[in-house]
GROMACS .gro file of C-alpha atoms in nm:
model
  358
    1MET     CA    1   9.008   0.415  -2.306
    2GLN     CA    2   9.273   0.633  -2.125
    3GLU     CA    3   9.229   0.894  -2.394
    4LEU     CA    4   8.876   0.944  -2.279
    5PHE     CA    5   8.999   1.075  -1.947
    6ILE     CA    6   9.267   1.287  -2.103
    7GLN     CA    7   9.049   1.435  -2.385
    8VAL     CA    8   8.696   1.563  -2.419
    9PRO     CA    9   8.512   1.296  -2.615
   10LEU     CA   10   8.428   1.388  -2.978
   11ILE     CA   11   8.573   1.735  -2.958
   12GLY     CA   12   8.937   1.591  -2.915
   13MET     CA   13   9.059   1.857  -2.681
   14GLU     CA   14   9.243   1.804  -2.358
   15TRP     CA   15   9.018   1.893  -2.043
   16GLU     CA   16   9.217   2.178  -1.914
   17PRO     CA   17   9.208   2.389  -2.233
   18PHE     CA   18   8.850   2.288  -2.288
   19LEU     CA   19   8.749   2.417  -1.947
   20LEU     CA   20   8.939   2.739  -2.002
   21LEU     CA   21   8.734   2.771  -2.339
   22LEU     CA   22   8.405   2.680  -2.166
   23ILE     CA   23   8.442   2.936  -1.879
   24THR     CA   24   8.550   3.207  -2.130
   25ALA     CA   25   8.267   3.130  -2.374
   26LEU     CA   26   8.022   3.192  -2.095
   27ALA     CA   27   8.189   3.536  -2.015
   28GLY     CA   28   8.206   3.601  -2.396
   29GLY     CA   29   7.838   3.540  -2.443
   30ALA     CA   30   7.747   3.750  -2.150
   31PHE     CA   31   7.982   4.026  -2.284
   32GLY     CA   32   7.781   4.013  -2.611
   33ALA     CA   33   7.463   4.061  -2.418
   34ALA     CA   34   7.598   4.349  -2.233
   35ILE     CA   35   7.727   4.550  -2.504
   36GLY     CA   36   7.485   4.431  -2.771
   37ALA     CA   37   7.524   4.192  -3.057
   38LEU     CA   38   7.625   4.435  -3.323
   39PRO     CA   39   7.881   4.622  -3.109
   40ALA     CA   40   8.026   4.278  -3.023
   41PHE     CA   41   8.063   4.196  -3.386
   42ILE     CA   42   8.232   4.530  -3.448
   43PHE     CA   43   8.487   4.432  -3.198
   44THR     CA   44   8.534   4.113  -3.390
   45GLY     CA   45   8.638   4.327  -3.695
   46PHE     CA   46   8.882   4.531  -3.484
   47VAL     CA   47   9.044   4.228  -3.333
   48VAL     CA   48   9.061   4.033  -3.674
   49PHE     CA   49   9.208   4.338  -3.843
   50LEU     CA   50   9.477   4.352  -3.578
   51GLY     CA   51   9.553   3.988  -3.620
   52GLU     CA   52   9.557   3.988  -3.998
   53GLY     CA   53   9.773   4.294  -3.991
   54LEU     CA   54  10.032   4.113  -3.771
   55ALA     CA   55  10.013   3.803  -4.007
   56ILE     CA   56  10.088   4.025  -4.310
   57LEU     CA   57  10.373   4.197  -4.127
   58GLN     CA   58  10.505   3.856  -4.023
   59ARG     CA   59  10.512   3.737  -4.379
   60GLU     CA   60  10.680   4.058  -4.496
   61ILE     CA   61  10.968   4.084  -4.236
   62GLY     CA   62  11.013   3.718  -4.131
   63THR     CA   63  11.047   3.583  -3.770
   64LEU     CA   64  11.200   3.818  -3.506
   65PRO     CA   65  11.449   3.670  -3.274
   66GLY     CA   66  11.257   3.521  -2.973
   67ILE     CA   67  10.921   3.576  -3.129
   68ASN     CA   68  10.704   3.330  -3.319
   69GLY     CA   69  10.518   3.578  -3.534
   70GLY     CA   70  10.298   3.313  -3.682
   71GLU     CA   71  10.159   3.195  -3.350
   72LEU     CA   72  10.113   3.555  -3.236
   73ALA     CA   73   9.902   3.641  -3.553
   74ALA     CA   74   9.705   3.317  -3.531
   75GLY     CA   75   9.641   3.374  -3.166
   76VAL     CA   76   9.489   3.721  -3.219
   77THR     CA   77   9.278   3.619  -3.517
   78GLY     CA   78   9.185   3.271  -3.424
   79VAL     CA   79   9.187   3.258  -3.040
   80ILE     CA   80   9.054   3.606  -2.979
   81GLY     CA   81   8.892   3.740  -3.291
   82PHE     CA   82   8.717   3.427  -3.397
   83GLY     CA   83   8.749   3.267  -3.039
   84ALA     CA   84   8.586   3.285  -2.706
   85VAL     CA   85   8.618   3.658  -2.653
   86THR     CA   86   8.478   3.822  -2.970
   87GLY     CA   87   8.401   3.529  -3.187
   88PRO     CA   88   8.062   3.569  -3.365
   89HIS     CA   89   7.940   3.229  -3.250
   90ILE     CA   90   7.985   3.326  -2.900
   91ALA     CA   91   7.973   3.710  -2.836
   92PHE     CA   92   7.730   3.799  -3.122
   93ALA     CA   93   7.531   3.483  -3.068
   94GLY     CA   94   7.501   3.575  -2.702
   95GLY     CA   95   7.384   3.916  -2.790
   96VAL     CA   96   7.120   3.793  -3.032
   97ALA     CA   97   6.981   3.550  -2.780
   98ALA     CA   98   6.967   3.827  -2.518
   99SER     CA   99   6.774   4.049  -2.757
  100ALA     CA  100   6.523   3.751  -2.822
  101TYR     CA  101   6.485   3.699  -2.455
  102ALA     CA  102   6.439   4.069  -2.381
  103GLY     CA  103   6.184   4.099  -2.665
  104LYS     CA  104   5.950   3.878  -2.478
  105LYS     CA  105   6.046   3.948  -2.115
  106TYR     CA  106   6.098   4.324  -2.127
  107PRO     CA  107   5.914   4.475  -2.424
  108GLU     CA  108   5.892   4.807  -2.225
  109MET     CA  109   6.273   4.841  -2.279
  110GLU     CA  110   6.210   4.889  -2.661
  111PRO     CA  111   6.357   5.237  -2.754
  112GLU     CA  112   6.148   5.498  -2.908
  113GLY     CA  113   6.128   5.476  -3.288
  114TRP     CA  114   6.200   5.109  -3.334
  115ASP     CA  115   5.938   4.968  -3.587
  116TYR     CA  116   6.049   4.602  -3.565
  117HIS     CA  117   5.994   4.353  -3.291
  118PHE     CA  118   6.231   4.438  -2.999
  119GLY     CA  119   6.363   4.092  -3.021
  120LYS     CA  120   6.545   4.204  -3.349
  121ASN     CA  121   6.725   4.491  -3.198
  122ILE     CA  122   7.077   4.380  -3.207
  123LEU     CA  123   7.217   4.737  -3.152
  124TYR     CA  124   7.075   4.746  -2.800
  125ALA     CA  125   7.323   4.716  -2.504
  126PHE     CA  126   7.167   4.546  -2.208
  127GLY     CA  127   7.438   4.662  -1.952
  128THR     CA  128   7.438   4.470  -1.636
  129LYS     CA  129   7.093   4.311  -1.600
  130PRO     CA  130   7.176   3.970  -1.451
  131ASP     CA  131   6.909   3.750  -1.623
  132ILE     CA  132   6.977   3.883  -1.969
  133LEU     CA  133   7.356   3.848  -1.932
  134ALA     CA  134   7.290   3.483  -1.813
  135VAL     CA  135   7.107   3.421  -2.136
  136GLY     CA  136   7.391   3.558  -2.329
  137ALA     CA  137   7.633   3.342  -2.133
  138VAL     CA  138   7.427   3.018  -2.198
  139PHE     CA  139   7.412   3.088  -2.579
  140GLY     CA  140   7.776   3.189  -2.596
  141LEU     CA  141   7.861   2.847  -2.447
  142LEU     CA  142   7.609   2.665  -2.674
  143GLY     CA  143   7.774   2.854  -2.986
  144MET     CA  144   8.121   2.731  -2.875
  145LEU     CA  145   7.998   2.377  -2.848
  146ILE     CA  146   7.827   2.373  -3.172
  147ASN     CA  147   8.147   2.517  -3.338
  148GLN     CA  148   8.379   2.267  -3.162
  149VAL     CA  149   8.173   1.975  -3.234
  150GLY     CA  150   8.105   2.081  -3.598
  151ALA     CA  151   8.479   2.121  -3.652
  152ALA     CA  152   8.571   1.795  -3.485
  153VAL     CA  153   8.342   1.593  -3.703
  154GLY     CA  154   8.449   1.762  -4.026
  155THR     CA  155   8.138   1.958  -4.112
  156PRO     CA  156   8.216   2.079  -4.473
  157THR     CA  157   8.133   2.445  -4.414
  158ASP     CA  158   8.218   2.745  -4.185
  159THR     CA  159   8.116   2.610  -3.855
  160ILE     CA  160   8.133   2.950  -3.688
  161ALA     CA  161   7.884   3.081  -3.928
  162LEU     CA  162   7.671   2.771  -3.893
  163SER     CA  163   7.682   2.818  -3.502
  164VAL     CA  164   7.553   3.175  -3.543
  165VAL     CA  165   7.253   3.051  -3.741
  166LEU     CA  166   7.172   2.752  -3.526
  167THR     CA  167   7.197   2.936  -3.197
  168ALA     CA  168   6.968   3.207  -3.321
  169LEU     CA  169   6.717   2.941  -3.444
  170ILE     CA  170   6.731   2.762  -3.108
  171ALA     CA  171   6.668   3.103  -2.934
  172ARG     CA  172   6.347   3.136  -3.135
  173VAL     CA  173   6.224   2.800  -3.027
  174VAL     CA  174   6.332   2.849  -2.662
  175PHE     CA  175   6.176   3.187  -2.623
  176GLY     CA  176   5.849   3.117  -2.798
  177TYR     CA  177   5.890   3.283  -3.148
  178PRO     CA  178   5.757   3.141  -3.475
  179LEU     CA  179   6.057   2.954  -3.643
  180VAL     CA  180   5.987   3.108  -3.980
  181GLY     CA  181   5.677   3.316  -3.924
  182LYS     CA  182   5.379   3.402  -4.150
  183ALA     CA  183   5.408   3.611  -4.463
  184ALA     CA  184   5.195   3.926  -4.474
  185GLY     CA  185   5.233   3.935  -4.852
  186SER     CA  186   5.188   3.692  -5.120
  187SER     CA  187   5.483   3.476  -5.023
  188LEU     CA  188   5.783   3.463  -4.775
  189LEU     CA  189   5.984   3.649  -5.050
  190ASP     CA  190   5.732   3.936  -5.094
  191MET     CA  191   5.869   4.256  -4.928
  192SER     CA  192   5.587   4.475  -5.063
  193PRO     CA  193   5.399   4.502  -4.720
  194PHE     CA  194   5.707   4.672  -4.580
  195GLU     CA  195   5.707   4.911  -4.876
  196ARG     CA  196   5.345   5.005  -4.811
  197GLU     CA  197   5.431   5.042  -4.445
  198GLU     CA  198   5.159   4.801  -4.335
  199PRO     CA  199   5.129   4.747  -3.964
  200ARG     CA  200   5.122   4.401  -3.815
  201SER     CA  201   4.756   4.275  -3.804
  202VAL     CA  202   4.611   4.102  -3.502
  203PRO     CA  203   4.400   3.798  -3.575
  204ASP     CA  204   4.014   3.824  -3.494
  205GLY     CA  205   4.050   4.194  -3.415
  206GLY     CA  206   4.202   4.132  -3.072
  207ALA     CA  207   4.418   4.370  -2.880
  208VAL     CA  208   4.775   4.436  -2.979
  209ALA     CA  209   5.018   4.277  -2.742
  210GLU     CA  210   5.282   4.505  -2.599
  211GLU     CA  211   5.569   4.321  -2.769
  212HIS     CA  212   5.389   4.388  -3.115
  213ALA     CA  213   5.302   4.748  -3.069
  214GLY     CA  214   5.387   4.964  -3.367
  215ARG     CA  215   5.549   4.654  -3.537
  216LEU     CA  216   5.554   4.646  -3.926
  217ALA     CA  217   5.390   4.343  -4.092
  218THR     CA  218   5.702   4.260  -4.282
  219GLU     CA  219   6.053   4.342  -4.154
  220PRO     CA  220   6.328   4.313  -4.402
  221TRP     CA  221   6.683   4.280  -4.239
  222LEU     CA  222   6.807   4.606  -4.386
  223PRO     CA  223   6.559   4.860  -4.515
  224HIS     CA  224   6.819   5.023  -4.719
  225GLN     CA  225   6.962   4.691  -4.863
  226TYR     CA  226   6.694   4.444  -4.987
  227LYS     CA  227   6.622   4.527  -5.351
  228TRP     CA  228   6.776   4.273  -5.587
  229ALA     CA  229   6.962   4.504  -5.815
  230GLY     CA  230   7.112   4.699  -5.522
  231VAL     CA  231   7.217   4.382  -5.340
  232ALA     CA  232   7.380   4.243  -5.655
  233THR     CA  233   7.555   4.569  -5.712
  234ILE     CA  234   7.699   4.591  -5.373
  235GLY     CA  235   7.784   4.230  -5.397
  236LEU     CA  236   7.987   4.290  -5.708
  237VAL     CA  237   8.181   4.582  -5.555
  238GLY     CA  238   8.242   4.422  -5.226
  239GLY     CA  239   8.343   4.098  -5.373
  240ILE     CA  240   8.609   4.262  -5.607
  241LEU     CA  241   8.740   4.452  -5.304
  242GLY     CA  242   8.759   4.143  -5.094
  243GLY     CA  243   8.936   3.959  -5.368
  244TYR     CA  244   9.180   4.231  -5.434
  245ILE     CA  245   9.279   4.255  -5.067
  246TRP     CA  246   9.359   3.884  -5.077
  247ILE     CA  247   9.558   3.912  -5.400
  248GLN     CA  248   9.771   4.191  -5.260
  249THR     CA  249   9.814   4.070  -4.908
  250GLY     CA  250   9.748   3.707  -4.890
  251SER     CA  251   9.478   3.761  -4.629
  252ILE     CA  252   9.136   3.613  -4.664
  253PHE     CA  253   8.991   3.775  -4.362
  254LEU     CA  254   9.132   4.136  -4.396
  255GLY     CA  255   8.839   4.242  -4.614
  256TYR     CA  256   8.587   4.072  -4.371
  257ALA     CA  257   8.749   4.263  -4.096
  258ILE     CA  258   8.723   4.603  -4.269
  259SER     CA  259   8.359   4.524  -4.352
  260ALA     CA  260   8.282   4.446  -3.979
  261ILE     CA  261   8.467   4.767  -3.867
  262SER     CA  262   8.242   4.972  -4.111
  263LEU     CA  263   7.933   4.868  -3.921
  264LEU     CA  264   8.049   5.096  -3.638
  265PHE     CA  265   7.892   5.372  -3.852
  266LEU     CA  266   7.559   5.175  -3.877
  267GLU     CA  267   7.569   5.142  -3.501
  268LEU     CA  268   7.619   5.513  -3.463
  269GLY     CA  269   7.312   5.586  -3.682
  270VAL     CA  270   7.467   5.666  -4.017
  271GLU     CA  271   7.190   5.583  -4.268
  272LYS     CA  272   7.235   5.332  -4.553
  273ILE     CA  273   7.571   5.185  -4.446
  274PRO     CA  274   7.573   4.851  -4.634
  275VAL     CA  275   7.654   4.531  -4.450
  276THR     CA  276   7.925   4.355  -4.651
  277HIS     CA  277   8.129   4.119  -4.440
  278HIS     CA  278   7.959   3.805  -4.606
  279ILE     CA  279   8.035   3.961  -4.944
  280THR     CA  280   8.407   4.059  -4.894
  281LEU     CA  281   8.488   3.716  -4.733
  282ILE     CA  282   8.319   3.508  -5.001
  283GLY     CA  283   8.470   3.737  -5.266
  284ALA     CA  284   8.808   3.664  -5.124
  285VAL     CA  285   8.737   3.297  -5.135
  286GLY     CA  286   8.643   3.331  -5.505
  287ALA     CA  287   8.983   3.476  -5.571
  288VAL     CA  288   9.164   3.203  -5.372
  289VAL     CA  289   8.985   2.914  -5.555
  290VAL     CA  290   9.031   3.065  -5.919
  291ASP     CA  291   9.374   3.223  -5.886
  292PRO     CA  292   9.564   2.892  -5.900
  293VAL     CA  293   9.415   2.792  -6.233
  294ALA     CA  294   9.333   3.125  -6.406
  295GLY     CA  295   9.567   3.406  -6.266
  296SER     CA  296   9.498   3.720  -6.075
  297VAL     CA  297   9.287   3.909  -6.328
  298VAL     CA  298   9.033   3.635  -6.372
  299ALA     CA  299   9.046   3.570  -6.002
  300LEU     CA  300   8.941   3.928  -5.947
  301LEU     CA  301   8.636   3.889  -6.166
  302ALA     CA  302   8.550   3.566  -5.998
  303ALA     CA  303   8.567   3.754  -5.661
  304GLY     CA  304   8.317   3.987  -5.794
  305ALA     CA  305   8.090   3.697  -5.904
  306PHE     CA  306   8.120   3.523  -5.570
  307GLY     CA  307   8.049   3.852  -5.393
  308VAL     CA  308   7.725   3.883  -5.591
  309ILE     CA  309   7.617   3.525  -5.510
  310SER     CA  310   7.694   3.572  -5.145
  311GLY     CA  311   7.491   3.904  -5.125
  312LEU     CA  312   7.193   3.748  -5.306
  313LEU     CA  313   7.216   3.435  -5.080
  314GLY     CA  314   7.198   3.685  -4.785
  315GLU     CA  315   6.895   3.847  -4.929
  316VAL     CA  316   6.716   3.522  -5.006
  317THR     CA  317   6.767   3.392  -4.658
  318GLN     CA  318   6.669   3.711  -4.484
  319ARG     CA  319   6.342   3.692  -4.664
  320LEU     CA  320   6.292   3.342  -4.562
  321LEU     CA  321   6.419   3.326  -4.201
  322TYR     CA  322   6.451   3.699  -4.089
  323ALA     CA  323   6.167   3.906  -4.208
  324HIS     CA  324   5.860   3.729  -4.072
  325SER     CA  325   5.946   3.633  -3.720
  326GLY     CA  326   6.047   3.837  -3.418
  327THR     CA  327   6.411   3.779  -3.359
  328HIS     CA  328   6.744   3.822  -3.554
  329VAL     CA  329   6.869   3.525  -3.756
  330ASP     CA  330   7.182   3.660  -3.927
  331PRO     CA  331   7.170   3.661  -4.306
  332PRO     CA  332   7.544   3.708  -4.350
  333ALA     CA  333   7.603   3.400  -4.146
  334MET     CA  334   7.346   3.200  -4.348
  335ALA     CA  335   7.501   3.317  -4.667
  336ILE     CA  336   7.856   3.230  -4.562
  337ALA     CA  337   7.750   2.884  -4.437
  338ILE     CA  338   7.566   2.802  -4.758
  339ALA     CA  339   7.841   2.947  -4.987
  340MET     CA  340   8.121   2.766  -4.801
  341LEU     CA  341   7.926   2.434  -4.803
  342VAL     CA  342   7.900   2.468  -5.190
  343VAL     CA  343   8.279   2.554  -5.206
  344ALA     CA  344   8.368   2.257  -4.994
  345ILE     CA  345   8.156   2.012  -5.198
  346LEU     CA  346   8.301   2.151  -5.525
  347ALA     CA  347   8.653   2.111  -5.390
  348LEU     CA  348   8.578   1.765  -5.278
  349LEU     CA  349   8.455   1.672  -5.618
  350GLY     CA  350   8.770   1.817  -5.777
  351VAL     CA  351   8.578   2.099  -5.956
  352LEU     CA  352   8.776   2.362  -5.741
  353PRO     CA  353   9.146   2.332  -5.663
  354ASN     CA  354   9.095   2.413  -5.303
  355ALA     CA  355   8.815   2.492  -5.039
  356GLY     CA  356   8.929   2.852  -4.961
  357TYR     CA  357   8.985   2.891  -4.584
  358LEU     CA  358   8.833   2.561  -4.474
   0.00000   0.00000   0.00000
């Protein structure tokens, strides 16, 4: 009974560090809304890159006098990069929810030339608008709680990725968007209305609501990265690179960080930059689970195969849960959550020697 007063029930964390995390998660979610979801995730990449670089350096040179290098590296990657400051389940999730809210509340803020629903614009920075930052703060807190509870109960997947998905789906419900949406083509998987540049139709010939003005009927997550062959190809390339980085450095997350940093160019308007962090991460996991039983060359090939699978998972999930409603539900997060669930189950069954980074 005394432990209930010392620790937060279920989460198993003492109250003081939990309150520190709670307050910072509110600020982290608001920060994601202020600078935009995608810029917030790019910061994740930079911070994780720094943390993983420190970890590699620590492994190479050993512990310096008076400095616990392992704790330093873990603190940068885990506490900051994947924590309350730039963790995707907090800062990115806050930015995604802010866009969903603004898509309904402030459609007039939509920038010129944006052909999707404004609720999907994760590039947009909302600055200092208090109500939008408050939405980001609430969803940053929600993402933190989902992650902490999921980890505490032993959820067999990446709970950060799962939090990103669940907070985005909750935002759809809260702000009045369809959970999945209606397909304009023959099925949810059909992207041909986008290829024909079909505008969104209005039932019974009614007037087009301001939030739907100029909107396409079907909105693939990445107009330059949705065809199956191209997705599989970049999956193979990215998976191999993620696996090679792990083989040479021992870092599962360094490839992920590089992929996240590369999105800076997408934010700056460089066309056709591929999104690959789900690919390089799961590619590294493929190398991790195969290397102990088959060696590095086979592990590298497995990394490519895992990258292809993760890329295709991202494409399937975007067609099901992104393309037909009005907000961003993150395909990479969905791919990571599904892929790591399968890895965890196979590891529990003894089919794989380990569960990657879980």
